[in-house]
Coordinates of C-alpha atoms in Angstrom, one line a residue:
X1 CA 2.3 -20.2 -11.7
X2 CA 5.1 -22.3 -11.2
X3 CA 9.1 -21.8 -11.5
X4 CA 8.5 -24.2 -15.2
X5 CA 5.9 -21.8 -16.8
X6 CA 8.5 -19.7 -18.5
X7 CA 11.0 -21.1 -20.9
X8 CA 15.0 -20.6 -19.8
X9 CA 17.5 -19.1 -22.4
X10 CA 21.1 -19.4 -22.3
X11 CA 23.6 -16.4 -23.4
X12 CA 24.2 -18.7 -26.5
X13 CA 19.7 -18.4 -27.2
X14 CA 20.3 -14.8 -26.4
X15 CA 22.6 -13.7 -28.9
X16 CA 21.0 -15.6 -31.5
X17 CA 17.5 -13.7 -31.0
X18 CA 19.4 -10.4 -31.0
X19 CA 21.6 -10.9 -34.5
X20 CA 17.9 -12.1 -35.8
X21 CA 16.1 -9.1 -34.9
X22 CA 15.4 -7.9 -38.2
X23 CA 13.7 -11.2 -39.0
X24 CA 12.2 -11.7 -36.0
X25 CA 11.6 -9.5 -33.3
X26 CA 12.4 -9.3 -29.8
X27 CA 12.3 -7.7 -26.4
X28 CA 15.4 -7.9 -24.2
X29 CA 14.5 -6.5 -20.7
X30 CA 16.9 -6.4 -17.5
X31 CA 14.6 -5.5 -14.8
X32 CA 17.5 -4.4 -12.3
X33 CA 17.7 -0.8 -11.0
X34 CA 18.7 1.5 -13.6
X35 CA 21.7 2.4 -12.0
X36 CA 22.4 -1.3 -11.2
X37 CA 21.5 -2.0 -15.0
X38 CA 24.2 1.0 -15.7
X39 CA 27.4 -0.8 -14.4
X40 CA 27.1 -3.7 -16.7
X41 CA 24.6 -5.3 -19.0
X42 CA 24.0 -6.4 -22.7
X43 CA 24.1 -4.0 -25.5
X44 CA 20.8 -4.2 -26.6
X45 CA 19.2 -4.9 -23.1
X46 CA 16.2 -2.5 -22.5
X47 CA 16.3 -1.5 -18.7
X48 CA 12.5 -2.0 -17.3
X49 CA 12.9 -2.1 -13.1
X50 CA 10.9 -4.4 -11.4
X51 CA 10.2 -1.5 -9.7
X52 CA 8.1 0.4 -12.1
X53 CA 7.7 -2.8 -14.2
X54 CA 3.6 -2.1 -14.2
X55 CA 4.4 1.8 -15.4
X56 CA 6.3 1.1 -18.1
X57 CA 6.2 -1.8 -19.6
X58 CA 3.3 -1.3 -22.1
X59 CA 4.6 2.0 -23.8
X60 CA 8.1 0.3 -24.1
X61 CA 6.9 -3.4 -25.6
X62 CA 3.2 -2.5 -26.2
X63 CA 2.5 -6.1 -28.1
X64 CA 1.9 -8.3 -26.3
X65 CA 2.6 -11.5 -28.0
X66 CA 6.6 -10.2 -28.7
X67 CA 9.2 -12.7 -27.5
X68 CA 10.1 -11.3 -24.7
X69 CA 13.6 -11.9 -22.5
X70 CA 14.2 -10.9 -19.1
X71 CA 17.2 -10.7 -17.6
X72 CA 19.8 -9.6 -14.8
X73 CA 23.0 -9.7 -12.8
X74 CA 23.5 -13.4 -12.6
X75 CA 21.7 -16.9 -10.8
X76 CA 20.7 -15.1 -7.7
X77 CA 18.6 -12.9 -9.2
X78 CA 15.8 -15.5 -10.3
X79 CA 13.5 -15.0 -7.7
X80 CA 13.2 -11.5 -8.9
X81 CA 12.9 -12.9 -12.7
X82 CA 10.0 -15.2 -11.8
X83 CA 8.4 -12.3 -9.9
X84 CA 8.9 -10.3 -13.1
X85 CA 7.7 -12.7 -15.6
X86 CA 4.6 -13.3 -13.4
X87 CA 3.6 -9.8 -13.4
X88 CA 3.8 -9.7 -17.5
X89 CA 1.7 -13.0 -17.8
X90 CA -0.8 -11.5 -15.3
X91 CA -0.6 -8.3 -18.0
X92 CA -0.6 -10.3 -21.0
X93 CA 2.3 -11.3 -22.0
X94 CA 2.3 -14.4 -23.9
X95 CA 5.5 -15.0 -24.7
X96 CA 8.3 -14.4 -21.7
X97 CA 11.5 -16.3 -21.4
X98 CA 14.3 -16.0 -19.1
X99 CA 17.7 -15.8 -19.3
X100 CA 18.5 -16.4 -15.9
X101 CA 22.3 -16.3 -15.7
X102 CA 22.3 -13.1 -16.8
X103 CA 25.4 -10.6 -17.5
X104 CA 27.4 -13.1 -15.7
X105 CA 26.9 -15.6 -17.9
X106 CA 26.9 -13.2 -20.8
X107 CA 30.4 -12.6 -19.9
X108 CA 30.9 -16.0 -19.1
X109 CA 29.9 -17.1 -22.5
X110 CA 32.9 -14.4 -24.0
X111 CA 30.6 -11.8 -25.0
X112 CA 30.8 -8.3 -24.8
X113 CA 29.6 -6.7 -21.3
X114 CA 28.6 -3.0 -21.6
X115 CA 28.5 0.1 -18.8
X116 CA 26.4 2.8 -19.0
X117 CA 22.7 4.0 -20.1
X118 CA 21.6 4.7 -23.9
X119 CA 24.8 2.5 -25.2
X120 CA 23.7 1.9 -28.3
X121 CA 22.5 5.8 -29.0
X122 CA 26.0 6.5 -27.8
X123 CA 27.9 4.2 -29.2
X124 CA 26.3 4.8 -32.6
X125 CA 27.2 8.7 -32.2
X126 CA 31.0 7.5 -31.4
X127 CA 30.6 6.0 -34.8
X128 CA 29.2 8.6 -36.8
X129 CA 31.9 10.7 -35.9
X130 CA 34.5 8.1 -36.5
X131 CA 32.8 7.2 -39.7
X132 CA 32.2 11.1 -41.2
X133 CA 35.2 12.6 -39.2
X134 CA 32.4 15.3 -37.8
X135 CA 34.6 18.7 -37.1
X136 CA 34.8 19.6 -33.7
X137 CA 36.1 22.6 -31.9
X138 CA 37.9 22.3 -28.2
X139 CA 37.0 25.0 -25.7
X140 CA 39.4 26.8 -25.5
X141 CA 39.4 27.3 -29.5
X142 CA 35.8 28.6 -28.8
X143 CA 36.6 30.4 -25.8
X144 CA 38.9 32.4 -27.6
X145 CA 36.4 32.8 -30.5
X146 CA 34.0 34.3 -28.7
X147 CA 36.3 37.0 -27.0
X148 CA 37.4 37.6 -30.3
X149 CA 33.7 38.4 -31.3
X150 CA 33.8 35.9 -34.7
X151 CA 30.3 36.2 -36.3
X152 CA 29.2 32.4 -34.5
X153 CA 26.0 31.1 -33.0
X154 CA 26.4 28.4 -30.1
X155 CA 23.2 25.7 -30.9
X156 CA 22.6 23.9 -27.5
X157 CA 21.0 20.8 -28.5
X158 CA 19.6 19.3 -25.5
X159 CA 15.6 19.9 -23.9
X160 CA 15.1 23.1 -22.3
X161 CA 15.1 21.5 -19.0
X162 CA 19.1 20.5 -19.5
X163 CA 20.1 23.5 -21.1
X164 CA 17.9 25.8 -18.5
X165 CA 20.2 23.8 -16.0
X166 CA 23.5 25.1 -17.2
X167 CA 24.6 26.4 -20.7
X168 CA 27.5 27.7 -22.6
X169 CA 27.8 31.5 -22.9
X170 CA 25.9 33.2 -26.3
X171 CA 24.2 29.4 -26.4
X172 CA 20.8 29.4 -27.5
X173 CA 18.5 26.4 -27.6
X174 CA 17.6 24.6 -30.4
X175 CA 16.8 20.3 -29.5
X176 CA 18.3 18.0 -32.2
X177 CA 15.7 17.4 -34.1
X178 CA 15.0 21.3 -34.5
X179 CA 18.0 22.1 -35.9
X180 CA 17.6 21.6 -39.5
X181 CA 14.1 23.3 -39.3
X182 CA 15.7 26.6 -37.2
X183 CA 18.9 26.9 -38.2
X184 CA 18.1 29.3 -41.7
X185 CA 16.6 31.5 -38.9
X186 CA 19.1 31.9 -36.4
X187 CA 22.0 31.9 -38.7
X188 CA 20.8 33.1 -42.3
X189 CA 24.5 34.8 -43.0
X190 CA 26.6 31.5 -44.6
X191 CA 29.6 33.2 -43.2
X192 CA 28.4 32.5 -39.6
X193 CA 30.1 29.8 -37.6
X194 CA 27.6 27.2 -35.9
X195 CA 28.6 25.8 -33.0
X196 CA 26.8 23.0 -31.5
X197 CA 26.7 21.5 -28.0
X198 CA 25.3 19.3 -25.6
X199 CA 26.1 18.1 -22.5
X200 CA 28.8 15.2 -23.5
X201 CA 29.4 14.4 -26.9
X202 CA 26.7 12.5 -28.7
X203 CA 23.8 15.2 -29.5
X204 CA 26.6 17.9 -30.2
X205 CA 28.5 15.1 -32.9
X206 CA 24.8 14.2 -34.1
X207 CA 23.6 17.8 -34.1
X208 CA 26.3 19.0 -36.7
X209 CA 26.1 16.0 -38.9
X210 CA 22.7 16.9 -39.0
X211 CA 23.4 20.1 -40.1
X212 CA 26.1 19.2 -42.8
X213 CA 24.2 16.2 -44.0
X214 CA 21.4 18.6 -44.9
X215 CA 23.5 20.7 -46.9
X216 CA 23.5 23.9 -44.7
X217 CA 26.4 26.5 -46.3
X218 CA 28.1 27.7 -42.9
X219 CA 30.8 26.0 -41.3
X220 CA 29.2 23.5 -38.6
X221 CA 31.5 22.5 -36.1
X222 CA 30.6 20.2 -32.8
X223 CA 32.1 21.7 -29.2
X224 CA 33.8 18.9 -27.7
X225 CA 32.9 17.6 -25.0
X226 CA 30.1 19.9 -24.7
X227 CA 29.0 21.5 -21.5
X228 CA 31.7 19.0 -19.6
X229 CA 34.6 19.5 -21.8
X230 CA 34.0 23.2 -21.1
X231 CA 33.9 23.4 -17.6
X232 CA 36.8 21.2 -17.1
X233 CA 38.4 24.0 -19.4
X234 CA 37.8 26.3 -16.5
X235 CA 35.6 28.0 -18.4
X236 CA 32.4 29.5 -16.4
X237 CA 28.8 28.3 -17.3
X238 CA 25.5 30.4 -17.3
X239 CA 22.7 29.2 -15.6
X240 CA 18.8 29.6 -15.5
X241 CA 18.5 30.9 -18.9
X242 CA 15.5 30.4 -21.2
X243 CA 16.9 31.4 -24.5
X244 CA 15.6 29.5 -27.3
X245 CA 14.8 29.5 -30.9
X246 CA 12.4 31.9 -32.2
X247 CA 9.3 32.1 -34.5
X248 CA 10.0 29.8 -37.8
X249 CA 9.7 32.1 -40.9
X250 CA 8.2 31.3 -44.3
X251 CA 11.4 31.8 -45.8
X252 CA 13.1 29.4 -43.2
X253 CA 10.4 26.5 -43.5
X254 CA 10.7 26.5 -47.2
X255 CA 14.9 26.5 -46.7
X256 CA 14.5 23.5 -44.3
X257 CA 12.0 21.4 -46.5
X258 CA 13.8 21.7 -49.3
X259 CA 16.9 20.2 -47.4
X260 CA 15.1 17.6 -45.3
X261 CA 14.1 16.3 -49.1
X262 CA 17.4 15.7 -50.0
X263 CA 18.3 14.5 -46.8
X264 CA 15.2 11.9 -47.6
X265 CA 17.3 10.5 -51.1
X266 CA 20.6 10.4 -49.3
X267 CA 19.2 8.0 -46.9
X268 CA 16.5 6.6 -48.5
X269 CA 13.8 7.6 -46.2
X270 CA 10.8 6.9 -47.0
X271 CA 7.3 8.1 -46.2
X272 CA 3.8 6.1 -45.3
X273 CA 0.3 7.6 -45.8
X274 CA -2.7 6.8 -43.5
X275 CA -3.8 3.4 -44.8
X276 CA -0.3 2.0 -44.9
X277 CA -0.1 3.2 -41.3
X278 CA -3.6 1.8 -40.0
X279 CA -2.1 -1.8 -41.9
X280 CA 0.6 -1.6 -40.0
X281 CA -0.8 -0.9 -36.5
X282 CA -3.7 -3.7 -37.6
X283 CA -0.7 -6.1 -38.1
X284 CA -0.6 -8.3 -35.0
X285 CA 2.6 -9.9 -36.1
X286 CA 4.9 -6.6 -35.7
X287 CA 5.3 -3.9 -33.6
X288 CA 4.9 -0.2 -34.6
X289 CA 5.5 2.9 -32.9
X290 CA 4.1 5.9 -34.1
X291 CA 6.5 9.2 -32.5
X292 CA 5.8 12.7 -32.7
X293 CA 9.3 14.0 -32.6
X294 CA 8.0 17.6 -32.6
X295 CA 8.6 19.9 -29.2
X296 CA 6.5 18.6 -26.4
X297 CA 4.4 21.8 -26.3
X298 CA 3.3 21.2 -30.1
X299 CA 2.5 17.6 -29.3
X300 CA 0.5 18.9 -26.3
X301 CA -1.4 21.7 -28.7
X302 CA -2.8 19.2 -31.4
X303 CA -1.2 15.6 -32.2
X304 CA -1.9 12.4 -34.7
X305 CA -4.3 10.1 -32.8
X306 CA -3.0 7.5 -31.1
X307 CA 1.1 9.1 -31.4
X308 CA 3.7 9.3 -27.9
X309 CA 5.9 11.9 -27.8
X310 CA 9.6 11.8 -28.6
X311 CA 11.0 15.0 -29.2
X312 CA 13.5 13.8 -32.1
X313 CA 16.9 15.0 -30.7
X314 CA 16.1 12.5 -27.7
X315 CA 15.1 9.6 -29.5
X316 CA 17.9 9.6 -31.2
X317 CA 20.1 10.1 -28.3
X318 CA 18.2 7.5 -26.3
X319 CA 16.3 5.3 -28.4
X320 CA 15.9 2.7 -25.7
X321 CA 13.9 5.0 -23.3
X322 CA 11.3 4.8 -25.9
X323 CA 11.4 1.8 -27.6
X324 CA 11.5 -1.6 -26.3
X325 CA 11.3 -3.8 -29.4
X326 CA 14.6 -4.6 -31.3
X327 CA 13.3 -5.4 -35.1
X328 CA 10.5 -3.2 -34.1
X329 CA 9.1 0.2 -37.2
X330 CA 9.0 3.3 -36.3
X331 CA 7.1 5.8 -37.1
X332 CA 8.2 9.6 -37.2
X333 CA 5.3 12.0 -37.3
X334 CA 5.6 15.7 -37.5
X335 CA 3.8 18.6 -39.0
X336 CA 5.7 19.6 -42.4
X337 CA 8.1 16.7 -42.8
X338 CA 11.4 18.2 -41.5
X339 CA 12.2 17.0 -37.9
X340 CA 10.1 13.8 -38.6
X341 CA 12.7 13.3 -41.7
X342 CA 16.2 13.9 -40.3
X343 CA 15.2 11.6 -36.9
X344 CA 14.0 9.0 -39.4
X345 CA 17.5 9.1 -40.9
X346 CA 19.3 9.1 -38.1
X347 CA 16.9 5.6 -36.7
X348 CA 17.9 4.1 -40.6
X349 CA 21.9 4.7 -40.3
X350 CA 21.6 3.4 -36.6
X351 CA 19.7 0.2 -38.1
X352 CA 15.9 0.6 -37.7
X353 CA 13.2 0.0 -39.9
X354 CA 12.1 4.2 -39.7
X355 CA 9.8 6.2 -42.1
X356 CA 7.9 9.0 -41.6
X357 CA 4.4 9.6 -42.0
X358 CA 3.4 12.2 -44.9
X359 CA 2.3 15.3 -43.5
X360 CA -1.0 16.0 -42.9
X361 CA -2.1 12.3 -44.4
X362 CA -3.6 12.1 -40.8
X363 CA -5.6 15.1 -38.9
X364 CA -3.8 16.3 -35.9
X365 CA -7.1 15.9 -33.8
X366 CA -6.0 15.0 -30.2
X367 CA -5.2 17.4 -27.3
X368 CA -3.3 17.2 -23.7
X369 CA 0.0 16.1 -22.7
X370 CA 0.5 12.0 -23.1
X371 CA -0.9 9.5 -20.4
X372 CA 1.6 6.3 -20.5
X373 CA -0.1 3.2 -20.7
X374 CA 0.0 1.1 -17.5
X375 CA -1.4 -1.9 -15.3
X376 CA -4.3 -0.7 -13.9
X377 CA -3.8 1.1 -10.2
X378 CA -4.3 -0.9 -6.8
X379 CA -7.4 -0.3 -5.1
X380 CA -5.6 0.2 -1.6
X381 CA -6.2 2.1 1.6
X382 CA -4.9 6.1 0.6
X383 CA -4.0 8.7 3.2
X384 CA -4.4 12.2 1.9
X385 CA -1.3 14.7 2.5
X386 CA -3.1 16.7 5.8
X387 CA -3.7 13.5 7.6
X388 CA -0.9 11.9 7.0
X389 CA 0.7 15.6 8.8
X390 CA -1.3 15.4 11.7
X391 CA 0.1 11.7 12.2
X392 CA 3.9 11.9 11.1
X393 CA 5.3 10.9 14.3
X394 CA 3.1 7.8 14.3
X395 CA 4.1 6.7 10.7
X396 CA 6.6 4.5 9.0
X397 CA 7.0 7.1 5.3
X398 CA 8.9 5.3 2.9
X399 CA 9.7 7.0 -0.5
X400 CA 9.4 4.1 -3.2
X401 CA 10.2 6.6 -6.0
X402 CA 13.3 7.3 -7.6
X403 CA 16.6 8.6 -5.4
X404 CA 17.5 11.8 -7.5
X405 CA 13.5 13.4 -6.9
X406 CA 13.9 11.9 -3.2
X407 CA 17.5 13.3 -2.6
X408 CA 15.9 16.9 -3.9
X409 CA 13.3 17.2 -2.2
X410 CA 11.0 14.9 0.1
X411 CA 8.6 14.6 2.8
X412 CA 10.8 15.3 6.3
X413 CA 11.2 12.4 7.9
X414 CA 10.9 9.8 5.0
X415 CA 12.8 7.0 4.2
X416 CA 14.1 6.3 0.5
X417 CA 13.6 2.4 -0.6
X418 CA 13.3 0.1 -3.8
X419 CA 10.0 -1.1 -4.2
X420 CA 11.5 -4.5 -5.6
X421 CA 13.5 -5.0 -2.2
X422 CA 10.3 -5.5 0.0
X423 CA 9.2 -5.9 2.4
X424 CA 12.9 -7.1 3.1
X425 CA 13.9 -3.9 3.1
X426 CA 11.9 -2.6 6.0
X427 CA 13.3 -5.5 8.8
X428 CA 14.5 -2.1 10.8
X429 CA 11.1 -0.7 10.8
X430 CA 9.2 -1.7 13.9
X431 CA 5.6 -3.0 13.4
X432 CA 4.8 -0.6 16.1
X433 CA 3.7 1.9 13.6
X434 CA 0.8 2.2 10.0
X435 CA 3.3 2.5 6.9
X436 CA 2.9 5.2 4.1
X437 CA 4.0 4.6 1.3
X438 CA 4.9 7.7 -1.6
X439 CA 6.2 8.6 -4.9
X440 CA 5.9 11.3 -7.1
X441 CA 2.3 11.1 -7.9
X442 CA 1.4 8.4 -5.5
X443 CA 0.7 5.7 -8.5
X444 CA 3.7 3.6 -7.5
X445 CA 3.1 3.8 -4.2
X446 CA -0.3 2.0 -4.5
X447 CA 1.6 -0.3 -6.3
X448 CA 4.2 -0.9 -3.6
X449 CA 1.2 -1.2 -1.1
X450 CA -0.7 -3.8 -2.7
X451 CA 2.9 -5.9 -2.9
X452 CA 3.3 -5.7 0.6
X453 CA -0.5 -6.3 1.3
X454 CA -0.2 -9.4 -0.7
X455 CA 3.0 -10.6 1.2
X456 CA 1.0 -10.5 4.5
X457 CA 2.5 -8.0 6.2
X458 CA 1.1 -7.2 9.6
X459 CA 1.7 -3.4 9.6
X460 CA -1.4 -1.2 8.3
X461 CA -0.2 0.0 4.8
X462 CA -1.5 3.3 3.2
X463 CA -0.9 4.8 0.3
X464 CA -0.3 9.0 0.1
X465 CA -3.0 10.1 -2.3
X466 CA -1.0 12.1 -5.2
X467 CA 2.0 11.0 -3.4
X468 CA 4.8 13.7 -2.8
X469 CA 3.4 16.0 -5.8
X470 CA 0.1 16.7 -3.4
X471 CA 2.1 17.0 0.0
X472 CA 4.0 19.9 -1.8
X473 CA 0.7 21.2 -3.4
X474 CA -0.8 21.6 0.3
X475 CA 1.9 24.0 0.9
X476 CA 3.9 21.1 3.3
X477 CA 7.2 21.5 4.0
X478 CA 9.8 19.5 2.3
X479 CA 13.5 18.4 2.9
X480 CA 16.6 17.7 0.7
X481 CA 19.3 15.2 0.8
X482 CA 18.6 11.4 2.3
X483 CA 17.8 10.3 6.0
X484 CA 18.0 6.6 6.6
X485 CA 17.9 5.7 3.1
X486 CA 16.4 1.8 3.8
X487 CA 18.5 0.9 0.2
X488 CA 21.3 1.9 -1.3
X489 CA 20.3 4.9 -4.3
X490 CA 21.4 2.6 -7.3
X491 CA 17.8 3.1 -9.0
X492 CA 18.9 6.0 -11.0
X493 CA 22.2 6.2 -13.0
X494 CA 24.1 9.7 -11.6
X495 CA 25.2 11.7 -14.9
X496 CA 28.0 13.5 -13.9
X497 CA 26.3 16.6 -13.2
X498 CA 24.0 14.6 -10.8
X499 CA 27.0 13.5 -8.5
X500 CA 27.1 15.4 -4.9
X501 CA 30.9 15.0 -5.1
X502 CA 34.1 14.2 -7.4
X503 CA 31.9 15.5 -10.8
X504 CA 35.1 16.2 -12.7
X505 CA 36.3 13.2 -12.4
X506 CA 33.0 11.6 -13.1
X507 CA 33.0 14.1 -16.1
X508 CA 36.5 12.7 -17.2
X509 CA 35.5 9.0 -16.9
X510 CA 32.5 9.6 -18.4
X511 CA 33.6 11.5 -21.9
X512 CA 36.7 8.7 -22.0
X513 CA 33.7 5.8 -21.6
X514 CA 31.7 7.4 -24.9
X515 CA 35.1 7.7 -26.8
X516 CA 36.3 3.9 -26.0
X517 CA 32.3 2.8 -27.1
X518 CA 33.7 2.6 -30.8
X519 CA 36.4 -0.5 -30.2
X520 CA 33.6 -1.9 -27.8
X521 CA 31.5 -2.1 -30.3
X522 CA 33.5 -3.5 -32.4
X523 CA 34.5 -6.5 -30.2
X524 CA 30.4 -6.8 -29.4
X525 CA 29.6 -7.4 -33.6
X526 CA 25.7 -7.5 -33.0
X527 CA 25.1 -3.5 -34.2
X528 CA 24.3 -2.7 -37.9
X529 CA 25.2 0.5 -38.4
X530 CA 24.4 1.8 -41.7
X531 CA 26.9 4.5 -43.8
X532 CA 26.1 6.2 -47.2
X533 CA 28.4 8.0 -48.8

């Protein structure tokens, strides 16, 4: 396929598709590093490596006749564009265009260039609070609460994963989208004070205007800052806990429906039964996602055919992790209406086309966790975990997943490197030596072999079979840190609490970034944020 195949976009084309979304959709897709992608892009780019391009594609912009747009850091990065857009047409992709001069030219062109991952999940919490002037407590207010002993309950609306990481004293977890549906529970008294947190700012601000746009009678008040406004309080966190929400009662499903019904008339949520739904996903014309924004483990028990999983607290918080299509509907599913509800207002006020789908209107038949959709696997030449042990000293091992799994722990003696960087990246590794090649799982590693296969290389290339996952499973040592990293670690973007040095003043720059989102916006004029009174 030559360099002419795919049709070339300027910033001025760009824009245009974007502010016609909801007439027409499209796919904006900067296949830089994510942490590359995180210093500057577009607003309403979708960040799709050419790394893991083959992994992720398909759940992200599953039609395949979408416009699509790929883009990046400026003229020099074409190459890496047509390598991209090659890939999708060899996938299916019918429609791909390129907007080859990138965020330079973006910023050339006098629009708005934007830092960070999730910006328009962010931005639109900024907003919200701007907008509803959500109340919010400063830690030190809440420090001195809690010594006081005030009758108060500390929500921590993140996954269990972040809040089993580090939490704020007496918090208890409760994800976003579970708060409405818990709260009557865990705080049935309407003199109690509910606090509610997260790491930054945007789930606490969304998790208490969740809370008091549902109607709940206790005073709702968002810790600022969350987790990172209290430690640079010098306040201590906990660590390692498990505390969660309990068992849902009758009394506090019936509480929570009730309220997530007039949180349906506020915001003029509406609902879809089963042949509206198989219309939909028969339309060829328009994407829909169908999300079950329920807890992961539910999802696992006993899900809607043919659903992902997006626990609702994070799709809100990150809609662009999950979907891929600007213009695109979406789908909330749930079990009795009342996480599936307040997600699908939050996706209207931030300008999607959301409803959910009436409980029960379609058996929750499938079991098992969620298998993403991707290219099919390289046949290539595997080396299983033992072997490659017994031949360490006579092998190149490059780590082609991402740098935060690497710099936590990885096979002693391997070398971190971006997939999309070979085989230039290995010039310092003498052909003296097979390669093997790992990941987590070992699926991108295949991926990375056949690339370099393809290329010509001389070198013999395996494949670990179930990459880094099945050295550790053998009972094989493993090391932390980097050693001879063969690229810079600008794959994944560093939260604050990921840095190895200088977190406060990441913390600082990062909580001052989310605040200034609200003028940037502004300046930008492509959201559609929706308000109701």
């Amino acid at each position: 396929m030559t360099k002419t195949s795919f049709n070339v976009l300027s910033a001025e084309d760009v824009r245009a598709l974007i502010e016609k979304r909801d007439e027409t959709e499209v796919a904006v897709i900067d296949i830089r590093p994510t942490g590359t992608f995180g210093d500057a892009h577009l607003l309403w780019a979708n960040s799709v490596p050419l790394s893991t391009l083959e992994l992720e594609i398909l759940d992200r912009v599953p039609r395949l006749s979408v416009p699509m747009v790929l883009c990046a850091g400026d003229k020099s990065d074409e190459p890496k564009l047509q390598r991209a857009a090659k890939v999708l047409a060899a996938m299916g992709y019918q429609n791909v265009s390129l907007f080859i001069g990138g965020v330079a030219a973006w910023g050339d062109a006098g629009f708005e260039v934007f830092s960070g991952v999730n910006v328009p999940s962010k931005a639109f919490g900024e907003f919200v609070e701007h907008t509803y002037d959500t109340p919010r407590v400063p830690p030190e207010k809440l420090k001195e609460m809690i010594d006081a002993g005030e009758d108060l309950v500390v929500l921590d609306s993140r996954p269990m994963s972040e809040y089993h990481a580090m939490n704020i004293p007496l918090g208890v977890d409760v994800p976003g989208a579970e708060l409405v549906l818990r709260v009557h529970d865990l705080a049935p008294d309407p003199a109690t004070t509910v606090v509610v947190n997260c790491a930054g700012r945007t789930r606490s601000i969304i998790g208490c205007q969740s809370l008091r746009n549902a109607g709940i009678p206790n005073k709702v008040i968002a810790l600022e800052n969350g987790t990172m406004g209290w430690h640079l309080a010098g306040f201590d966190l906990e660590y390692g806990n498990n505390r969660r929400y309990g068992d849902l009662s009758i009394d506090g499903l019936s509480v929570a429906m009730k309220r997530a019904a007039d949180v349906r008339e506020r915001f003029g949520v509406k609902s879809i039964d089963a042949d509206m739904l198989a219309a939909w996903q028969a339309d060829t014309s328009r994407t829909t996602y169908v999300m079950d924004v329920r807890d992961p483990a539910e999802f696992a028990a006993a899900h809607v055919p043919g659903a992902r999983p997006a626990p609702g607290g994070q799709l809100v918080q990150a809609t662009d992790r999950y979907v891929g299509t600007l213009g695109a509907r979406i789908v909330c599913v749930d079990d009795n209406g009342v996480r599936a509800t307040m997600t699908a207002s939050w996706l209207v006020q931030i300008g999607w086309d959301a409803v959910i789908l009436e409980p029960g209107a379609i058996p929750m038949t499938e079991t098992g966790g969620y298998a993403s959709k991707t290219a099919p696997v390289p046949d290539v030449s595997r080396i299983n975990a033992t072997q490659l042990a017994a031949r360490m000293i006579q092998t190149h091992v490059v780590d082609v997943g991402d740098s935060l799994s690497h710099r936590k722990a990885h096979i002693p003696g391997s070398r971190f490197a971006i997939r999309a960087n070979m085989p230039d990246n290995l010039s310092d590794l003498p052909n003296d030596r097979p390669l093997a090649l790992t990941s987590s799982d070992g699926t991108l590693a295949a991926f990375a072999a056949a690339d370099l296969i393809a290329a010509g290389t001389e070198r013999e290339v395996l494949a670990l079979e179930g990459g880094t996952e099945a050295w550790k499973a053998a009972g094989l040592p493993l090391k932390d840190g980097f050693e001879g990293n063969l690229d810079p670690s600008v794959d994944v973007w560093y939260r604050p609490y990921d840095m190895d040095d200088a977190q406060e003043g990441a913390m600082k720059q990062y909580l001052s970034w989310e605040v200034n989102l609200v003028a940037q916006i502004e300046r930008d004029g492509t959201t559609n944020f929706r308000t109701f009174n």
